[in-house]
Tab-separated table of C-alpha atoms in Angstrom:
chain	number	residue	atom	x	y	z
A	1	GLN	CA	4.747	6.381	-18.068
A	2	VAL	CA	3.239	7.022	-15.454
A	3	HIS	CA	2.715	9.818	-13.408
A	4	LEU	CA	1.385	10.516	-10.024
A	5	VAL	CA	1.187	14.058	-7.763
A	6	GLU	CA	-0.551	14.395	-4.385
A	7	SER	CA	-1.782	17.469	-2.812
A	8	GLY	CA	-3.789	18.797	0.059
A	9	GLY	CA	-2.218	17.742	2.585
A	10	GLY	CA	-1.662	20.569	5.496
A	11	VAL	CA	-2.343	21.238	9.416
A	12	VAL	CA	-6.229	19.955	9.895
A	13	GLN	CA	-8.042	20.448	13.614
A	14	PRO	CA	-9.631	17.334	15.236
A	15	GLY	CA	-12.962	16.511	13.724
A	16	ARG	CA	-12.656	19.267	10.124
A	17	SER	CA	-13.035	18.421	7.177
A	18	LEU	CA	-9.781	17.566	3.839
A	19	ARG	CA	-9.652	16.815	0.782
A	20	LEU	CA	-6.853	15.199	-0.953
A	21	SER	CA	-6.077	15.090	-5.095
A	22	CYS	CA	-4.358	12.743	-7.141
A	23	VAL	CA	-2.871	14.181	-10.632
A	24	ALA	CA	-2.743	11.521	-12.878
A	25	SER	CA	-0.656	11.406	-16.008
A	26	GLY	CA	0.751	9.240	-18.668
A	27	PHE	CA	-1.370	6.778	-18.635
A	28	SER	CA	-5.018	6.383	-19.526
A	29	PHE	CA	-6.892	7.572	-16.307
A	30	VAL	CA	-10.687	5.840	-17.587
A	31	SER	CA	-8.145	2.779	-17.766
A	32	TYR	CA	-7.164	2.517	-14.002
A	33	GLY	CA	-8.834	2.181	-10.301
A	34	PHE	CA	-7.475	3.656	-8.015
A	35	HIS	CA	-5.810	3.109	-4.137
A	36	TRP	CA	-5.016	5.356	-1.697
A	37	VAL	CA	-2.833	3.916	1.584
A	38	ARG	CA	-1.393	5.972	4.248
A	39	GLN	CA	1.225	5.526	6.552
A	40	ALA	CA	0.887	7.550	10.223
A	41	PRO	CA	4.725	9.084	11.189
A	42	GLY	CA	7.148	6.613	11.977
A	43	LYS	CA	4.887	3.848	11.709
A	44	GLY	CA	3.641	0.781	8.854
A	45	LEU	CA	0.766	1.036	5.970
A	46	GLU	CA	-2.551	0.803	5.924
A	47	TRP	CA	-4.144	0.407	3.207
A	48	VAL	CA	-7.254	3.241	3.391
A	49	ALA	CA	-9.613	2.622	0.271
A	50	VAL	CA	-10.424	1.747	-3.388
A	51	ILE	CA	-12.373	2.946	-6.438
A	52	SER	CA	-12.661	1.388	-9.310
A	53	SER	CA	-11.858	2.452	-12.768
A	54	ASP	CA	-15.571	3.357	-14.188
A	55	GLY	CA	-15.949	4.435	-10.622
A	56	GLU	CA	-18.994	2.893	-9.606
A	57	ASN	CA	-17.365	0.481	-6.540
A	58	LYS	CA	-15.673	1.590	-4.014
A	59	TYR	CA	-14.320	-0.101	-1.001
A	60	TYR	CA	-12.775	1.507	2.357
A	61	ALA	CA	-11.054	0.160	5.744
A	62	ASP	CA	-13.883	0.009	8.758
A	63	THR	CA	-11.131	3.106	10.323
A	64	VAL	CA	-12.094	5.242	7.961
A	65	LYS	CA	-15.143	4.415	6.600
A	66	GLY	CA	-18.130	6.626	6.902
A	67	ARG	CA	-15.886	9.168	6.995
A	68	PHE	CA	-13.725	9.373	3.919
A	69	THR	CA	-15.188	9.191	0.507
A	70	VAL	CA	-13.402	8.643	-2.339
A	71	SER	CA	-14.305	9.880	-6.086
A	72	ARG	CA	-13.016	10.433	-8.890
A	73	ASP	CA	-12.884	13.169	-12.073
A	74	THR	CA	-11.826	11.494	-15.966
A	75	PRO	CA	-11.866	15.383	-17.704
A	76	LYS	CA	-9.931	16.312	-14.986
A	77	SER	CA	-7.919	12.813	-14.565
A	78	THR	CA	-7.334	13.407	-10.710
A	79	LEU	CA	-8.858	11.007	-7.820
A	80	TYR	CA	-9.695	12.534	-4.716
A	81	LEU	CA	-9.726	11.389	-0.923
A	82	GLN	CA	-12.973	13.492	1.402
A	83	MET	CA	-11.396	12.683	5.174
A	84	ASP	CA	-14.303	14.704	6.800
A	85	SER	CA	-14.522	14.139	10.708
A	86	LEU	CA	-10.604	14.007	10.576
A	87	ARG	CA	-9.024	11.985	14.503
A	88	ILE	CA	-5.681	12.913	15.515
A	89	GLU	CA	-5.464	9.297	13.963
A	90	ASP	CA	-5.772	10.139	10.644
A	91	ALA	CA	-2.373	12.192	10.590
A	92	ALA	CA	-0.281	9.994	8.122
A	93	VAL	CA	1.147	10.334	4.600
A	94	TYR	CA	-1.480	9.323	1.922
A	95	TYR	CA	0.031	7.694	-0.985
A	96	CYS	CA	-1.942	7.234	-4.113
A	97	ALA	CA	-1.768	3.606	-6.826
A	98	THR	CA	-2.832	2.750	-9.259
A	99	VAL	CA	-4.784	-0.427	-8.973
A	100	ASP	CA	-2.718	-3.606	-11.522
A	101	ARG	CA	-5.042	-4.897	-13.646
A	102	THR	CA	-4.270	-7.701	-13.703
A	103	GLU	CA	-3.560	-8.118	-9.540
A	104	GLY	CA	-5.828	-5.450	-8.025
A	105	THR	CA	-2.725	-4.563	-6.321
A	106	PRO	CA	-1.558	-1.027	-5.645
A	107	LEU	CA	1.412	-0.576	-8.293
A	108	ASP	CA	2.719	2.343	-9.079
A	109	TRP	CA	2.856	5.177	-6.079
A	110	GLY	CA	2.947	9.230	-5.937
A	111	PRO	CA	4.984	10.483	-3.408
A	112	GLY	CA	2.688	11.049	-0.904
A	113	THR	CA	0.884	13.926	0.422
A	114	LEU	CA	1.204	15.032	4.529
A	115	VAL	CA	-1.863	15.191	6.908
A	116	THR	CA	-1.038	16.312	10.436
A	117	VAL	CA	-3.842	16.712	12.287
A	118	SER	CA	-3.613	19.493	16.156
A	119	SER	CA	-5.802	21.531	17.492
B	1	ASP	CA	-11.071	-8.286	8.398
B	2	ILE	CA	-8.158	-10.585	7.768
B	3	GLN	CA	-5.774	-9.919	9.656
B	4	MET	CA	-1.406	-9.897	8.664
B	5	THR	CA	1.660	-11.156	11.164
B	6	GLN	CA	4.989	-10.342	10.135
B	7	SER	CA	8.298	-11.456	11.550
B	8	PRO	CA	10.127	-10.188	12.522
B	9	SER	CA	10.049	-6.364	13.145
B	10	THR	CA	13.553	-5.892	12.778
B	11	LEU	CA	16.383	-8.115	11.335
B	12	SER	CA	20.303	-7.223	11.357
B	13	ALA	CA	22.698	-8.386	8.761
B	14	SER	CA	25.242	-8.104	6.853
B	15	VAL	CA	25.699	-7.403	3.330
B	16	GLY	CA	26.307	-10.409	1.479
B	17	ASP	CA	23.576	-12.633	4.166
B	18	GLY	CA	20.365	-14.655	2.716
B	19	VAL	CA	16.924	-13.771	5.137
B	20	THR	CA	13.876	-14.410	5.351
B	21	ILE	CA	10.272	-12.815	6.515
B	22	THR	CA	7.696	-14.569	7.637
B	23	CYS	CA	3.849	-13.724	6.631
B	24	ARG	CA	1.113	-14.795	8.440
B	25	ALA	CA	-2.615	-14.514	7.744
B	26	SER	CA	-5.216	-14.335	10.028
B	27	GLN	CA	-7.498	-17.188	6.919
B	28	HIS	CA	-7.018	-19.374	3.773
B	29	ILE	CA	-5.151	-16.521	1.478
B	30	ASN	CA	-4.884	-18.862	-1.586
B	31	LYS	CA	-1.768	-17.105	-2.947
B	32	TRP	CA	-2.984	-13.382	-2.940
B	33	LEU	CA	0.082	-12.094	-1.094
B	34	ALA	CA	2.240	-9.175	-2.372
B	35	TRP	CA	5.480	-7.612	-0.937
B	36	TYR	CA	6.423	-4.691	-0.809
B	37	GLN	CA	10.037	-2.910	-0.429
B	38	GLN	CA	10.295	0.222	1.630
B	39	LYS	CA	12.917	3.360	1.761
B	40	PRO	CA	12.638	6.519	3.868
B	41	GLY	CA	10.793	9.147	3.401
B	42	LYS	CA	9.670	7.230	-0.346
B	43	ALA	CA	6.574	5.012	-1.588
B	44	PRO	CA	6.647	1.415	-1.871
B	45	ASN	CA	7.081	-0.514	-4.749
B	46	ILE	CA	6.271	-3.552	-5.164
B	47	LEU	CA	7.575	-6.756	-5.521
B	48	ILE	CA	6.493	-10.241	-5.877
B	49	TYR	CA	2.354	-10.515	-6.081
B	50	LYS	CA	1.139	-13.266	-5.721
B	51	ALA	CA	3.070	-15.126	-3.484
B	52	SER	CA	6.132	-15.875	-5.789
B	53	THR	CA	5.766	-14.575	-8.798
B	54	LEU	CA	8.921	-10.991	-9.816
B	55	GLN	CA	7.369	-8.548	-10.920
B	56	SER	CA	9.256	-7.826	-13.477
B	57	GLY	CA	12.653	-5.419	-13.116
B	58	VAL	CA	12.984	-6.892	-9.149
B	59	PRO	CA	16.499	-8.679	-8.604
B	60	SER	CA	16.417	-12.615	-8.381
B	61	ARG	CA	17.589	-12.525	-5.054
B	62	PHE	CA	14.488	-11.734	-4.030
B	63	SER	CA	11.933	-14.838	-4.199
B	64	GLY	CA	8.528	-15.234	-2.573
B	65	SER	CA	6.879	-18.325	-1.485
B	66	GLY	CA	3.245	-20.245	0.463
B	67	SER	CA	0.018	-20.202	-0.170
B	68	ARG	CA	-3.091	-20.139	2.572
B	69	THR	CA	-2.077	-19.023	5.919
B	70	GLU	CA	2.380	-19.027	5.062
B	71	PHE	CA	3.834	-17.225	3.401
B	72	THR	CA	7.751	-16.133	3.093
B	73	LEU	CA	9.845	-13.647	1.699
B	74	THR	CA	13.760	-13.891	1.336
B	75	ILE	CA	16.158	-11.947	-0.121
B	76	SER	CA	19.331	-15.307	-1.333
B	77	SER	CA	22.843	-12.498	-0.313
B	78	LEU	CA	22.150	-8.898	0.674
B	79	GLN	CA	23.117	-5.672	-0.964
B	80	PRO	CA	23.640	-2.711	0.089
B	81	ASP	CA	20.514	-1.265	-1.866
B	82	ASP	CA	17.970	-3.795	0.068
B	83	PHE	CA	18.597	-2.362	3.857
B	84	ALA	CA	14.033	-1.259	4.445
B	85	THR	CA	11.719	-1.942	5.193
B	86	TYR	CA	9.734	-4.936	3.550
B	87	TYR	CA	5.634	-5.108	4.347
B	88	CYS	CA	3.195	-8.213	3.453
B	89	LEU	CA	0.038	-6.771	1.678
B	90	GLN	CA	-2.898	-9.507	1.491
B	91	TYR	CA	-5.433	-8.992	-1.338
B	92	LEU	CA	-7.615	-11.758	-1.404
B	93	THR	CA	-10.416	-9.743	-0.709
B	94	TYR	CA	-11.935	-5.739	0.988
B	95	PRO	CA	-10.434	-4.221	2.582
B	96	TYR	CA	-7.082	-5.401	2.043
B	97	THR	CA	-4.909	-5.578	4.788
B	98	PHE	CA	-0.228	-5.080	5.506
B	99	GLY	CA	1.447	-6.345	7.466
B	100	GLN	CA	3.292	-4.712	10.343
B	101	GLY	CA	7.082	-3.851	8.300
B	102	THR	CA	10.259	-5.996	8.789
B	103	LYS	CA	12.945	-3.180	8.968
B	104	VAL	CA	15.555	-5.208	7.669
B	105	GLU	CA	18.487	-2.768	8.533
B	106	ILE	CA	22.776	-3.293	9.138
């Protein structure tokens, strides 16, 4: 049974950095790619980034390209999102989700972690 | 980037009603469209992929149709558990993009 838990959220000042983690269990971590999707308070869903199962391929939304970096640590079954140069508009709940191996869609999701960007 | 436009943004309905939500893509996406349901404080849950294929475990009152640029999600008879926000997602190409969402309320 797929289980994803995000952590690392909190309050951070604009311009600072934060690293989110997503610990996976209940399935073969190495077999899956992962998405990051975020949702600002009271707003809709925004796709953020994806990393392939082997970690070789990564894609980003234009809004975070050059500032955010997605990575994975197989021995720890953990996905990361390094967020640098944070902006007010990056404040959101951040979700990790598995990549459906047939369709590529976000399939199984974690409960999310809240990032607040405020001075 | 491909823009996804959903309508309406809010939909008021009653239990037993049939409702339809529309999603338009700014360019052809063939059938690379998914629909998600999200309840307050929870992560989204996929309902439909490839425009019309029901995800395993999703009730048959949900259906999807469309191709190229125009897509619809239909709920044939609203149940109390269906009052939620619905999003379309294009997954033809990265960056993936969601529609703005449709809140289905009582």
